[in-house]
Coordinates of C-alpha atoms and ligand atoms in Angstrom, one line a residue:
M9 CA 51.3 99.0 42.5
D10 CA 50.9 96.4 45.2
F11 CA 52.5 96.7 48.5
Q12 CA 51.2 93.6 50.0
M13 CA 53.5 90.9 50.8
T14 CA 52.9 87.7 48.9
P15 CA 51.9 84.5 51.1
R16 CA 55.3 83.0 50.5
Q17 CA 57.0 86.3 51.7
I18 CA 54.4 86.2 54.9
Q19 CA 55.4 82.6 55.5
L20 CA 59.1 83.4 55.4
K21 CA 58.9 86.4 57.6
Q22 CA 56.9 84.1 60.0
R23 CA 59.8 81.6 59.8
A24 CA 62.4 84.4 60.6
I25 CA 60.5 85.7 63.4
S26 CA 60.3 82.3 64.9
W27 CA 63.9 81.8 64.5
T28 CA 64.8 85.2 66.0
E29 CA 62.7 84.5 68.9
Q30 CA 64.4 81.3 69.7
M31 CA 67.6 83.1 69.7
Y32 CA 66.8 85.9 72.2
Q33 CA 67.6 83.4 74.9
Y34 CA 71.4 83.7 73.8
E35 CA 71.7 87.4 73.8
L36 CA 72.7 88.1 77.3
E37 CA 75.0 85.0 77.6
C38 CA 76.7 86.2 74.5
E39 CA 77.0 89.7 75.9
M40 CA 78.6 88.6 79.3
N41 CA 80.9 85.9 77.9
N42 CA 81.8 87.5 74.7
G43 CA 80.4 84.7 72.7
L44 CA 78.7 81.5 73.1
T45 CA 79.9 77.7 73.8
A46 CA 80.5 75.3 71.2
E47 CA 77.3 73.2 72.3
Q48 CA 75.2 76.5 72.1
H49 CA 76.6 76.8 68.4
E50 CA 75.8 73.4 67.7
K51 CA 71.9 74.0 68.8
I52 CA 71.8 77.2 66.9
K53 CA 73.0 75.5 63.8
H54 CA 70.1 73.0 64.0
S55 CA 67.7 75.6 64.8
V56 CA 68.8 77.5 61.5
I57 CA 68.3 74.2 59.4
D58 CA 65.1 73.3 60.9
H59 CA 63.9 76.9 60.1
D60 CA 65.0 76.2 56.7
L61 CA 67.2 79.5 56.7
A62 CA 70.6 78.0 55.9
A63 CA 72.5 79.7 53.0
I64 CA 69.5 81.8 52.2
N65 CA 71.6 83.4 49.6
M66 CA 72.5 80.5 47.6
P67 CA 70.6 78.8 44.6
E68 CA 68.6 75.6 45.6
E69 CA 70.4 73.6 43.0
W70 CA 73.4 73.7 45.4
G71 CA 71.5 73.0 48.4
G72 CA 70.9 76.8 49.5
A73 CA 67.5 78.2 50.2
G74 CA 67.4 79.9 47.1
L75 CA 65.8 83.2 48.1
S76 CA 65.4 86.3 46.0
V77 CA 67.4 89.6 47.3
L78 CA 64.0 91.0 48.5
E79 CA 63.2 87.7 50.4
H80 CA 66.8 87.9 51.7
A81 CA 66.1 91.4 52.8
I82 CA 63.0 90.4 54.6
V83 CA 64.7 87.7 56.7
S84 CA 67.7 90.2 57.4
E85 CA 65.1 92.7 58.7
E86 CA 63.8 90.1 61.4
V87 CA 67.0 88.6 62.4
G88 CA 68.9 92.2 62.6
K89 CA 67.0 92.8 65.7
L90 CA 69.2 90.4 67.6
T91 CA 71.9 91.7 69.7
G92 CA 75.4 90.2 70.0
A93 CA 75.3 89.9 66.1
L94 CA 73.6 86.5 66.6
W95 CA 72.3 87.2 63.0
D96 CA 75.5 86.2 61.8
T97 CA 75.1 82.6 63.2
L98 CA 72.6 82.2 60.4
W99 CA 75.4 81.4 57.7
R100 CA 75.4 82.9 54.3
P101 CA 78.4 81.9 52.3
A102 CA 80.1 84.9 50.6
N103 CA 78.4 85.5 47.2
A104 CA 81.9 85.4 45.4
L105 CA 82.0 81.7 46.0
K106 CA 79.4 81.6 43.1
A107 CA 82.5 81.9 41.1
C108 CA 83.8 78.6 42.2
T109 CA 84.9 76.0 39.7
P110 CA 82.9 72.8 40.0
A111 CA 85.7 71.3 42.1
Q112 CA 86.0 74.3 44.3
R113 CA 82.3 74.1 44.9
E114 CA 82.5 70.5 45.9
E115 CA 85.4 71.4 48.4
Y116 CA 84.2 74.7 49.8
L117 CA 80.7 76.1 48.8
I118 CA 78.6 73.0 49.3
P119 CA 79.9 71.8 52.5
E120 CA 79.6 75.6 53.7
I121 CA 75.8 75.6 52.4
R122 CA 75.4 72.5 54.6
G123 CA 77.0 74.1 57.6
E124 CA 80.1 72.0 57.5
R125 CA 82.5 74.7 56.6
R126 CA 82.6 78.4 57.1
D127 CA 84.3 81.3 55.2
A128 CA 85.6 84.5 56.2
V129 CA 86.4 87.4 53.7
A130 CA 89.8 89.1 54.0
V131 CA 90.1 92.4 52.0
T132 CA 91.3 95.2 54.4
E133 CA 94.8 95.7 55.4
P134 CA 96.7 98.0 57.7
Q135 CA 97.3 100.5 54.8
A136 CA 94.2 99.3 52.6
G137 CA 91.0 100.4 54.0
S138 CA 88.6 102.7 52.1
D139 CA 91.1 102.3 49.4
P140 CA 91.5 98.8 48.5
Q141 CA 93.7 99.8 45.5
N142 CA 96.5 100.0 48.0
L143 CA 96.6 96.1 48.3
R144 CA 100.0 94.9 49.7
T145 CA 99.2 91.1 50.1
T146 CA 101.0 89.5 47.1
A147 CA 100.6 85.9 45.5
T148 CA 103.8 85.2 43.4
R149 CA 104.0 82.5 41.2
V150 CA 106.4 79.6 41.9
G151 CA 106.3 76.8 39.5
N152 CA 102.6 75.9 39.2
D153 CA 101.9 77.4 42.7
Y154 CA 101.4 80.6 44.3
V155 CA 103.1 81.9 47.5
I156 CA 101.0 84.3 49.5
N157 CA 102.5 87.1 51.8
G158 CA 100.5 89.8 53.7
E159 CA 98.5 90.9 56.6
K160 CA 94.8 91.3 56.7
W161 CA 92.7 93.0 59.3
F162 CA 89.2 92.9 60.9
V163 CA 88.6 89.5 59.4
T164 CA 85.1 88.9 60.6
V165 CA 84.2 85.3 61.6
G166 CA 88.1 84.6 61.2
D167 CA 87.8 82.6 64.4
A168 CA 85.0 80.2 63.4
A169 CA 86.0 80.1 59.6
D170 CA 88.2 77.3 58.2
F171 CA 89.0 79.0 54.9
I172 CA 89.4 82.7 54.0
I173 CA 88.7 84.2 50.8
T174 CA 91.8 86.6 50.5
L175 CA 92.3 89.3 48.3
C176 CA 95.9 89.3 46.8
S177 CA 97.8 91.1 44.0
V178 CA 99.0 88.8 41.3
D179 CA 101.8 91.0 39.7
G180 CA 99.3 93.9 40.5
A181 CA 96.2 92.3 39.4
P182 CA 93.8 92.0 42.3
T183 CA 92.9 88.3 42.8
M184 CA 90.8 86.2 45.2
F185 CA 92.3 83.0 46.6
L186 CA 90.6 80.3 49.0
I187 CA 93.2 79.8 51.8
D188 CA 92.5 77.0 54.2
K189 CA 93.3 78.3 57.5
D190 CA 95.3 75.3 58.6
L191 CA 98.2 75.6 55.9
P192 CA 101.6 76.4 57.2
G193 CA 102.3 80.3 57.2
V194 CA 98.6 81.2 58.3
S195 CA 98.5 82.6 61.8
V196 CA 96.5 84.9 63.8
K197 CA 98.5 88.3 64.8
R198 CA 95.9 89.6 67.0
V199 CA 92.3 89.2 68.4
P200 CA 91.3 92.8 69.2
R201 CA 88.4 93.7 71.1
Y202 CA 85.7 96.0 69.7
T203 CA 83.1 98.4 70.7
H204 CA 80.4 96.0 70.1
T205 CA 80.0 92.5 71.6
F206 CA 79.8 89.9 68.3
V207 CA 79.3 86.3 68.5
Y208 CA 82.4 85.8 66.5
E209 CA 85.8 87.7 66.3
H210 CA 87.5 89.7 63.9
P211 CA 91.1 88.7 64.0
E212 CA 94.1 89.9 62.2
F213 CA 95.8 87.3 60.0
I214 CA 99.5 87.2 58.8
F215 CA 100.3 85.1 55.7
D216 CA 103.7 84.1 55.8
N217 CA 105.0 82.2 52.5
V218 CA 101.6 80.4 52.4
R219 CA 101.9 78.2 49.3
V220 CA 98.8 77.3 47.3
G221 CA 98.0 75.6 43.9
A222 CA 96.6 77.6 40.9
D223 CA 93.3 75.8 41.8
K224 CA 92.6 78.0 44.6
I225 CA 92.2 81.1 42.6
L226 CA 88.5 82.1 42.8
G227 CA 87.4 83.5 39.5
E228 CA 90.0 84.7 37.3
I229 CA 93.3 86.7 37.8
G230 CA 92.4 90.3 38.1
Q231 CA 88.8 89.5 39.0
G232 CA 89.2 90.5 42.6
Y233 CA 87.6 93.9 42.8
E234 CA 84.6 92.6 40.7
L235 CA 83.9 89.8 43.2
T236 CA 84.3 92.0 46.2
R237 CA 81.9 94.6 44.7
D238 CA 79.1 92.0 44.2
W239 CA 79.6 91.2 47.9
F240 CA 79.3 94.8 48.9
V241 CA 76.0 95.3 46.9
E242 CA 74.4 92.4 48.4
E243 CA 75.8 93.0 51.9
R244 CA 75.2 96.7 51.8
I245 CA 71.2 96.0 51.0
M246 CA 71.3 93.4 53.9
I247 CA 73.0 96.0 56.5
A248 CA 70.0 98.4 55.5
A249 CA 67.6 95.9 56.4
R250 CA 69.3 94.6 59.4
T251 CA 69.7 98.0 60.9
I252 CA 66.2 98.8 60.2
G253 CA 65.1 95.5 62.1
A254 CA 67.3 96.7 64.9
A255 CA 65.9 100.2 65.0
E256 CA 62.3 98.8 65.0
R257 CA 63.1 96.7 67.9
A258 CA 64.7 99.4 69.9
T259 CA 61.8 101.7 69.1
L260 CA 59.2 99.3 70.0
L261 CA 60.8 98.8 73.4
A262 CA 61.3 102.5 74.1
A263 CA 57.7 103.3 73.1
E264 CA 56.3 100.7 75.6
W265 CA 58.7 101.9 78.3
A266 CA 57.8 105.7 77.7
R267 CA 54.0 104.5 78.2
E268 CA 54.9 102.7 81.4
R269 CA 57.4 105.1 82.9
E270 CA 56.1 107.9 85.2
Q271 CA 57.8 111.0 86.0
F272 CA 56.5 114.2 87.2
G273 CA 53.1 112.3 87.9
Q274 CA 52.6 111.2 84.5
P275 CA 53.9 108.7 81.8
I276 CA 56.9 110.3 80.0
V277 CA 55.2 109.6 76.6
N278 CA 53.0 112.5 77.4
Y279 CA 56.0 114.8 77.2
Q280 CA 56.3 116.1 73.8
L281 CA 60.2 115.9 73.7
V282 CA 59.9 112.4 74.3
Q283 CA 57.2 111.9 71.5
N284 CA 59.6 114.0 69.2
M285 CA 62.2 111.3 69.6
L286 CA 59.6 108.6 69.0
A287 CA 58.1 110.2 65.9
K288 CA 61.5 111.0 64.4
N289 CA 62.2 107.2 64.9
A290 CA 59.1 106.2 63.2
V291 CA 59.7 108.4 60.2
D292 CA 63.2 106.9 59.9
I293 CA 62.3 103.4 60.1
M294 CA 59.3 103.6 57.7
T295 CA 60.9 105.6 54.9
N296 CA 64.2 103.5 55.0
R297 CA 62.2 100.2 55.2
V298 CA 60.2 100.7 51.9
L299 CA 63.3 102.1 50.1
T300 CA 65.2 98.9 51.1
Y301 CA 62.4 96.8 49.8
Q302 CA 62.5 98.7 46.7
I303 CA 66.0 98.4 46.1
A304 CA 66.2 94.7 46.8
W305 CA 63.1 94.2 44.6
E306 CA 65.0 96.2 41.9
A307 CA 68.1 93.9 42.3
D308 CA 65.8 91.0 41.6
Q309 CA 64.8 92.7 38.3
G310 CA 68.2 92.4 37.1
M311 CA 69.2 96.0 37.2
D312 CA 72.2 97.5 35.6
R313 CA 75.2 96.7 38.0
K314 CA 76.6 100.3 38.2
M315 CA 73.1 101.7 39.0
L316 CA 72.4 98.9 41.4
N317 CA 75.9 99.8 43.1
A318 CA 74.8 103.3 43.6
K319 CA 71.5 102.4 44.8
A320 CA 72.8 100.0 47.3
A321 CA 75.0 102.8 48.5
V322 CA 71.9 105.1 49.1
I323 CA 70.2 102.7 51.3
K324 CA 73.2 101.5 53.1
L325 CA 74.1 105.1 53.9
G326 CA 70.4 106.2 54.6
A327 CA 69.6 103.2 56.7
S328 CA 72.8 102.7 58.7
E329 CA 72.6 106.5 59.7
A330 CA 69.0 106.6 60.3
S331 CA 69.1 103.6 62.4
N332 CA 71.9 104.8 64.6
R333 CA 70.0 108.0 65.3
C334 CA 67.0 105.6 66.3
V335 CA 68.9 103.6 68.8
D336 CA 70.5 106.7 70.3
N337 CA 66.9 108.1 70.8
A338 CA 65.5 104.8 72.1
L339 CA 68.5 104.8 74.6
Q340 CA 67.9 108.2 75.7
I341 CA 64.2 107.5 76.2
F342 CA 65.1 104.7 78.7
G343 CA 67.5 107.1 80.7
G344 CA 69.9 105.5 83.0
R345 CA 68.4 102.0 82.2
G346 CA 69.2 102.5 78.5
Y347 CA 73.0 102.6 79.5
M348 CA 72.9 99.2 81.1
R349 CA 74.3 96.3 79.1
E350 CA 71.6 94.2 80.2
N351 CA 69.2 96.4 78.3
P352 CA 68.9 95.1 74.5
V353 CA 68.7 99.0 73.4
E354 CA 72.0 99.6 75.1
R355 CA 73.6 96.8 73.0
L356 CA 71.8 97.8 69.8
W357 CA 73.1 101.4 70.4
R358 CA 76.9 100.1 70.6
E359 CA 76.3 97.4 67.6
L360 CA 74.9 99.5 64.9
R361 CA 77.8 102.0 65.2
V362 CA 79.9 99.6 62.8
D363 CA 77.4 99.7 60.1
R364 CA 78.4 103.2 59.6
I365 CA 81.8 102.0 59.0
W366 CA 82.1 98.4 57.6
E367 CA 81.4 97.4 53.8
G368 CA 82.4 101.1 52.9
T369 CA 81.9 104.0 55.4
S370 CA 79.3 106.6 55.1
E371 CA 81.7 108.7 53.4
I372 CA 82.5 106.2 50.7
Q373 CA 78.7 105.5 50.3
T374 CA 78.3 109.1 49.7
L375 CA 81.2 109.3 47.2
I376 CA 79.7 106.3 45.3
V377 CA 76.4 108.2 45.0
G378 CA 78.0 111.5 44.0
N379 CA 80.2 109.6 41.4
E380 CA 77.0 108.1 39.8
I381 CA 75.5 111.6 39.5
A382 CA 78.6 113.1 38.0
K383 CA 79.0 110.4 35.5
R384 CA 75.6 109.4 34.4
G385 CA 73.4 112.2 35.8
A386 CA 70.7 111.9 38.4
E387 CA 67.9 110.6 36.3
G388 CA 68.3 107.1 36.7
L389 CA 69.3 107.2 40.4
L390 CA 66.1 109.0 41.1
S391 CA 63.7 107.2 39.1
Y392 CA 61.1 105.0 40.5
A393 CA 61.1 101.1 40.7
G394 CA 59.6 100.0 37.5
A395 CA 60.6 103.1 35.5
V396 CA 64.3 102.3 35.9
R397 CA 67.0 102.0 33.0
R398 CA 67.9 98.4 32.7
Ligands
FAD412 C1 84.1 95.4 63.3 C2 84.7 95.3 61.9 C3 84.5 94.3 61.1 C4 85.2 94.1 59.8 N1 85.0 93.2 58.9 C5 85.7 93.2 57.8 C6 85.8 91.7 57.1 O1 85.3 90.9 57.5 N2 86.6 91.8 55.9 C7 87.4 92.9 55.6 O2 88.0 92.8 54.4 N3 87.1 94.0 56.3 C8 86.3 94.2 57.3 N4 86.2 95.3 58.0 C9 87.1 96.5 57.5 C10 86.1 97.7 57.0 O3 85.4 97.4 55.7 C11 87.1 99.0 56.9 O4 87.2 99.4 58.3 C12 86.3 100.0 56.3 O5 86.2 99.8 55.0 C13 87.2 101.5 56.6 O6 88.5 101.2 56.4 P1 89.6 101.8 57.3 O7 89.1 101.4 58.9 O8 90.9 101.5 57.0 O9 89.3 103.6 57.4 P2 90.0 104.6 56.5 O10 89.9 104.1 55.2 O11 91.3 104.7 57.1 O12 89.1 105.7 56.8 C14 89.4 106.7 58.0 C15 88.3 107.8 57.6 O13 88.5 108.5 56.6 C16 87.6 108.6 55.8 N5 87.8 108.6 54.3 C17 88.7 107.5 53.7 N6 88.8 107.9 52.3 C18 88.0 109.1 52.2 C19 87.6 109.9 50.9 N7 88.1 109.5 49.8 N8 86.7 111.0 51.1 C20 86.2 111.2 52.4 N9 86.6 110.5 53.5 C21 87.5 109.5 53.3 C22 86.5 107.4 56.1 O14 85.5 107.6 55.8 C23 86.9 107.3 57.5 O15 86.0 108.2 58.4 C24 85.7 95.4 59.3 C25 85.8 96.6 60.1 C26 85.3 96.6 61.3 C27 85.4 97.8 62.2

């Protein structure tokens, strides 16, 4: 067993660190103005391209960086340190777009890889959250076209995106459609404010008799949940990596502060109650980081999809819950200064909360793990990398 990073991985990590460090300058402005200017977005875009970090999840043959899942996780851990979700300016096309036809690829995916287009994914609806089977958005066949009606909520990047990958029901069959945002009938209902500050918005969309051709179906009719699941698996591993990166940053800042800050005549790090919080953070970060790497590596080995789904749930659940504990401890160590929005730890504390909710809540991740054990036993899940069933 060799736990050492390869020279390629080290070089990649350095590139991700370098980009992340360049992005720190935008954090406060993003926080205070609830986003960045078009000019700043343009500069960031060039920086992503210069660091060779555009579309890291897409194959090189289509112009992506062609990283493995493990390499992708290494980058995610670094960029996850950023506040304001600036990590999301490093665009990664939804992996459902791998199901594009050659014509769709030319129209949507390749321009997105180049940074000229941007997708948003719309699955959630007012009635369909944890249970996407409750889907009410319909795509009804009319001649050669489909007419789409429905409402989608929490559409992340919906403001910056120019097309929306939308889950619709075609006579009960869950199906993804590529919907250009400028089509007649597509409108924004509301742009709510959330606990976190996010460099993009999460608008609610209405689709009112939106007409698209059959050439806008992504994948096949009925393949909608499958494509959604693939995105969940990738994104759950990346949530784990990002939240661990965030917890690392918060803990490093808190440890430094604890060594500097004196109360009752000595640095607060001397108090065991403060050490307790730092020690617990170290345990949470170290254990979840290696498990994230392991599961990302297993994904690269072509692990059975059901098992990977369960393992991605384990690490999404473990890391997001642990990282929330860590940022809470880090904030506590800063005392009142930890409650100031100008402190990155305060921002991380607010921003990590959603990682226990989106891409499937902690309760849903627990159910996925429990179902795997109930259906196939615990052996596969508990077996160590390399000794897994494929
Ligand atoms: C900021 C933000 C951005 C988002 N971005 C997107 C996006 O880009 N695209 C998109 O499609 N969606 C997005 N979402 C939606 C997100 O995935 C959902 O919010 C999430 O899946 C939970 O659904 P819900 O909010 O309807 O909660 P509900 O499903 O109503 O759940 C409410 C509570 O009930 C619990 N619960 C539900 N079912 C069970 C059960 N069977 N057993 C035990 N407990 C249960 C849940 O865990 C939760 O605690 C986003 C959400 C947020 C907050």
